[in-house]
mmCIF file of C-alpha atoms in Angstrom:
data_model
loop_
_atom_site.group_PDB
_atom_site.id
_atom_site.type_symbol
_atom_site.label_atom_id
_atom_site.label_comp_id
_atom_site.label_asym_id
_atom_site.label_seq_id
_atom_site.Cartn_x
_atom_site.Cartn_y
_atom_site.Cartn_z
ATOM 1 C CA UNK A 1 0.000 0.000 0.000
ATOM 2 C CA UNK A 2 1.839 3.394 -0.951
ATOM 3 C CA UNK A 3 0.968 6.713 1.489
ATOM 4 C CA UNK A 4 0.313 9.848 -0.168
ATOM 5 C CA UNK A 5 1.692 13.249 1.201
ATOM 6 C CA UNK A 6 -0.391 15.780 2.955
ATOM 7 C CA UNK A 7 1.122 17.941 0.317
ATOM 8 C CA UNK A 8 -0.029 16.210 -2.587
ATOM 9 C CA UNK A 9 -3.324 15.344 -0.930
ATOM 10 C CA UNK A 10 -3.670 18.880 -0.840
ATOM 11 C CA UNK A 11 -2.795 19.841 -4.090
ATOM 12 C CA UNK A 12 -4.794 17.117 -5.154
ATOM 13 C CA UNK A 13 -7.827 18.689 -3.877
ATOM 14 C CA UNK A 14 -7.221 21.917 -4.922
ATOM 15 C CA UNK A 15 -6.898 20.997 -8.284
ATOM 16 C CA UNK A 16 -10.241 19.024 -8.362
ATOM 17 C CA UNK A 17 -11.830 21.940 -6.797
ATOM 18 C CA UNK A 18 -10.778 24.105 -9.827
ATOM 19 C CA UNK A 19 -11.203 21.448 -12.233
ATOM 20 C CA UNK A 20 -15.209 21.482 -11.062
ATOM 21 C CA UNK A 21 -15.384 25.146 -11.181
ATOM 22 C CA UNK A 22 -13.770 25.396 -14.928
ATOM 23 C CA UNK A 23 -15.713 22.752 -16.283
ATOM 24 C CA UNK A 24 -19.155 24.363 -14.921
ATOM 25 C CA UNK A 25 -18.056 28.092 -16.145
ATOM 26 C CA UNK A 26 -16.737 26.252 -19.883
ATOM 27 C CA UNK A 27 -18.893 23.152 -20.242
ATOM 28 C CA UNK A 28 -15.509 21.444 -20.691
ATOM 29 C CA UNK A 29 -12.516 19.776 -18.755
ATOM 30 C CA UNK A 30 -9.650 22.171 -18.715
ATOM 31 C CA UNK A 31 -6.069 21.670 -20.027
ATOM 32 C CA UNK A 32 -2.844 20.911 -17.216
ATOM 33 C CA UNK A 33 -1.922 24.611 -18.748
ATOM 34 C CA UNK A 34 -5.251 26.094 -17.815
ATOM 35 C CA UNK A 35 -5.804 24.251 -14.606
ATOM 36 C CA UNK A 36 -2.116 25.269 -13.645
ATOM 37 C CA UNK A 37 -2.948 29.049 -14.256
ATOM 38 C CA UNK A 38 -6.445 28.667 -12.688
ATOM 39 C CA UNK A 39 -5.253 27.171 -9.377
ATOM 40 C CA UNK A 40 -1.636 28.834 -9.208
ATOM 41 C CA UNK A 41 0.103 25.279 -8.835
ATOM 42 C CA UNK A 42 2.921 23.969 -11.508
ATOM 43 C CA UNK A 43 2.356 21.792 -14.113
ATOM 44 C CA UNK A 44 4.850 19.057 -12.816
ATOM 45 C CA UNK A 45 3.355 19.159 -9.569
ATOM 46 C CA UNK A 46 -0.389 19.117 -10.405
ATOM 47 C CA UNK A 47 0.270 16.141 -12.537
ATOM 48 C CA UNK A 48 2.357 14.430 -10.293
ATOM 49 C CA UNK A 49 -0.954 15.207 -7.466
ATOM 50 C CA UNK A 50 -3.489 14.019 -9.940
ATOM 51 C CA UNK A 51 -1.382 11.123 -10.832
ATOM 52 C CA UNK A 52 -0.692 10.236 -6.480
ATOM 53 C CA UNK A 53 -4.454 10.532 -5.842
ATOM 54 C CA UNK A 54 -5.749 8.204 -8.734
ATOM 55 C CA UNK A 55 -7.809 5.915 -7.688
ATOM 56 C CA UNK A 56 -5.721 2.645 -7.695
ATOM 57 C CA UNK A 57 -6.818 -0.519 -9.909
ATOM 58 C CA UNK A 58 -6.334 -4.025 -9.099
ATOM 59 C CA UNK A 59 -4.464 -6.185 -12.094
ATOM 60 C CA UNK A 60 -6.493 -9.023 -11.261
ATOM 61 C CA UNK A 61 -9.999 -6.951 -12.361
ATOM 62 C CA UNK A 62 -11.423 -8.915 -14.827
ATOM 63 C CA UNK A 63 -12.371 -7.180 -17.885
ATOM 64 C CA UNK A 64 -14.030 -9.224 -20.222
ATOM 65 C CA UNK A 65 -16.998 -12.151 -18.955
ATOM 66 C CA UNK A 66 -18.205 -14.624 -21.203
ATOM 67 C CA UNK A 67 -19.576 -17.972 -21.067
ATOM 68 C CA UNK A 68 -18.494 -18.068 -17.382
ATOM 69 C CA UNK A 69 -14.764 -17.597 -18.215
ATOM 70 C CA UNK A 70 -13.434 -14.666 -17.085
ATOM 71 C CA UNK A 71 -10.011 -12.684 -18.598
ATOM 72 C CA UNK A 72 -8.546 -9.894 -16.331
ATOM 73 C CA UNK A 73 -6.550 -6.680 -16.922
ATOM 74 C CA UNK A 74 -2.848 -8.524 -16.126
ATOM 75 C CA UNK A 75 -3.631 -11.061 -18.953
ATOM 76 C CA UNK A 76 -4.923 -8.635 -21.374
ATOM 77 C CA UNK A 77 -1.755 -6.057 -20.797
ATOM 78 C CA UNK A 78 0.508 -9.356 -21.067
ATOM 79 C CA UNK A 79 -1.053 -10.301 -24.447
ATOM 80 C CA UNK A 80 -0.900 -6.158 -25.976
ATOM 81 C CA UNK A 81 2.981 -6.189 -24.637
ATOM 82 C CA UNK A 82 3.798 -9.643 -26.603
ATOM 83 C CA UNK A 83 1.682 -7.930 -29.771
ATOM 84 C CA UNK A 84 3.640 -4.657 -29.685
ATOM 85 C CA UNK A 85 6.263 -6.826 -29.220
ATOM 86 C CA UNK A 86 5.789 -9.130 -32.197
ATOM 87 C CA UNK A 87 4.872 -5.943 -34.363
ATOM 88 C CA UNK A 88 8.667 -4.732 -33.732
ATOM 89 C CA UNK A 89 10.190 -7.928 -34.130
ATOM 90 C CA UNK A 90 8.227 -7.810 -38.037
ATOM 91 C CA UNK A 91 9.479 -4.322 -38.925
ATOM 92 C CA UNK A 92 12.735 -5.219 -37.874
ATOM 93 C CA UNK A 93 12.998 -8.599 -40.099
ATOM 94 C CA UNK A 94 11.447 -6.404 -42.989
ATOM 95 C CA UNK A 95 13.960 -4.367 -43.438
ATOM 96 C CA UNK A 96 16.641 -7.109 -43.001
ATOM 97 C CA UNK A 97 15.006 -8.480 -45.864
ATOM 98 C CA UNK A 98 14.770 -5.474 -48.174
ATOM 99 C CA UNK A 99 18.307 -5.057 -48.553
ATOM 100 C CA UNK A 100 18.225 -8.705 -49.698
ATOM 101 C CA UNK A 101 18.166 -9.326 -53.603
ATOM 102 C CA UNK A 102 15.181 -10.781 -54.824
ATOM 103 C CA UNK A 103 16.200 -14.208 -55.463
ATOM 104 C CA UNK A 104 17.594 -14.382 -52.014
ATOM 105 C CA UNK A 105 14.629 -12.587 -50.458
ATOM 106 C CA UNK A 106 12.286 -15.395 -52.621
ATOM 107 C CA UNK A 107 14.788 -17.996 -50.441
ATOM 108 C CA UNK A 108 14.671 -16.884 -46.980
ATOM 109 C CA UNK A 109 11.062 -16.880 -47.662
ATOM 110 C CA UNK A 110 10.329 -20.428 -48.520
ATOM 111 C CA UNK A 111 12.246 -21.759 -45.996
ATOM 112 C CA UNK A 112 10.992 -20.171 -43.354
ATOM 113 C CA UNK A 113 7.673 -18.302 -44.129
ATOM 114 C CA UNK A 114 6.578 -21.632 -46.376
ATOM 115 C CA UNK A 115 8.430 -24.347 -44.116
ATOM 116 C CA UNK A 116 9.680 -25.433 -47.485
ATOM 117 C CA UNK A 117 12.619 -27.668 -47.045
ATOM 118 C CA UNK A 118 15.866 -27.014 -48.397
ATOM 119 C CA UNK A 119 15.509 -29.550 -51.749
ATOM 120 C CA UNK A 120 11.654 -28.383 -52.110
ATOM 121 C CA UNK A 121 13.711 -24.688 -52.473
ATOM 122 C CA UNK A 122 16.101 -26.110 -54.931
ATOM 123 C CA UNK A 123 13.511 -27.323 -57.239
ATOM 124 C CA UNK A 124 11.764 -24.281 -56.918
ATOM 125 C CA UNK A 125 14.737 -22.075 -57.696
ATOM 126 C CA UNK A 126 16.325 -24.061 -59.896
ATOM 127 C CA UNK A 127 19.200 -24.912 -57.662
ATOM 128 C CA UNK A 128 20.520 -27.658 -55.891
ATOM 129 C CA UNK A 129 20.203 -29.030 -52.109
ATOM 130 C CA UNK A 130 24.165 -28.179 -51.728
ATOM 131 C CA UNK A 131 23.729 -24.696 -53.533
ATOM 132 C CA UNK A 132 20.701 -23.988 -50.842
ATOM 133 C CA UNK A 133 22.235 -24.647 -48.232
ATOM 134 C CA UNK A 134 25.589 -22.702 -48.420
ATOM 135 C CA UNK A 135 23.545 -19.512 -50.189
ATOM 136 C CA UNK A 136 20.989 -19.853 -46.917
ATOM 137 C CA UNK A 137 24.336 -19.846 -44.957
ATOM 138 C CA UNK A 138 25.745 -16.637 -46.327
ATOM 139 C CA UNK A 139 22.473 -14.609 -46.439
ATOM 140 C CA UNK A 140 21.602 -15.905 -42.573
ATOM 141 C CA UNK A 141 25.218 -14.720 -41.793
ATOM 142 C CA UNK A 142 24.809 -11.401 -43.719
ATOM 143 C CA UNK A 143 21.282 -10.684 -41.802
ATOM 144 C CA UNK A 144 22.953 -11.231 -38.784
ATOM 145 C CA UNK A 145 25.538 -8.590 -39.527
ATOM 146 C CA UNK A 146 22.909 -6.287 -40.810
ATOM 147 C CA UNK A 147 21.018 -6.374 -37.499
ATOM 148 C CA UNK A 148 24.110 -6.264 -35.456
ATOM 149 C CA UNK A 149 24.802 -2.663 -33.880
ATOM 150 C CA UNK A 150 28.326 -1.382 -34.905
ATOM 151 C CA UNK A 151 31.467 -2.226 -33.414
#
């Protein structure tokens, strides 16, 4: 359980007090900027006041009920991390493979976005088992150096 301040309890309610009174004069919620002029309090310390005396949310809510299964706000921020994740990890192997040539670009993609094995990627390029395998060798290495900071 965290403790907040006096201070920033304070602040807090100051702010919220303001807030109220701009919204009923403007039919709208105001700005940090406008609700730090309004109440004579900084912006770094009326955010850091609004953000102290937030009302504090349990990761095991659940969010989503169907069917009597039940999926709550840790899984759902778990799965959105992995998918932002996976989203990088995609941009990143794009642009590996644009400075690939073509032919080289059609290879890495057979073998492992079509699971095509290395004599199924022969046949298909024209080229041998042998050939496949030492040209997969050299572009694999050359990615690797590609997406290797410099030394």
């Amino acid at each position: 359980m965290l403790k907040v301040s006096r201070s920033l309890k304070e602040i807090s309610c100051k702010a919220c007090q303001a807030k109220e009174e701009f919204t009923k004069k403007y039919n709208r919620e105001p700005t940090i900027r406008e609700l730090s002029e309004i109440s004579g309090i900084g912006k770094e310390e009326l955010v850091e006041a609004m953000e102290a005396s937030a009302e504090v949310e349990s990761l095991h809510r659940p969010v989503y009920k169907k069917d009597g299964s039940e999926v709550e706000l840790l899984e759902k921020l778990e799965k959105e991390e992995k998918t932002e994740e996976k989203i990088i990890d995609q941009m990143f192997l794009y642009s590996l493979l644009e400075k690939l040539g073509k032919e080289e670009r059609q290879l890495i993609y057979l073998r492992y976005f079509e699971n095509k094995t290395q004599s199924e990627t022969g046949k298909m390029l024209g080229m041998s088992q042998v050939q496949v395998s030492r040209l997969e060798k050299k572009i694999l290495k050359r990615m690797k150096e590609y997406g290797s900071p410099p030394a």
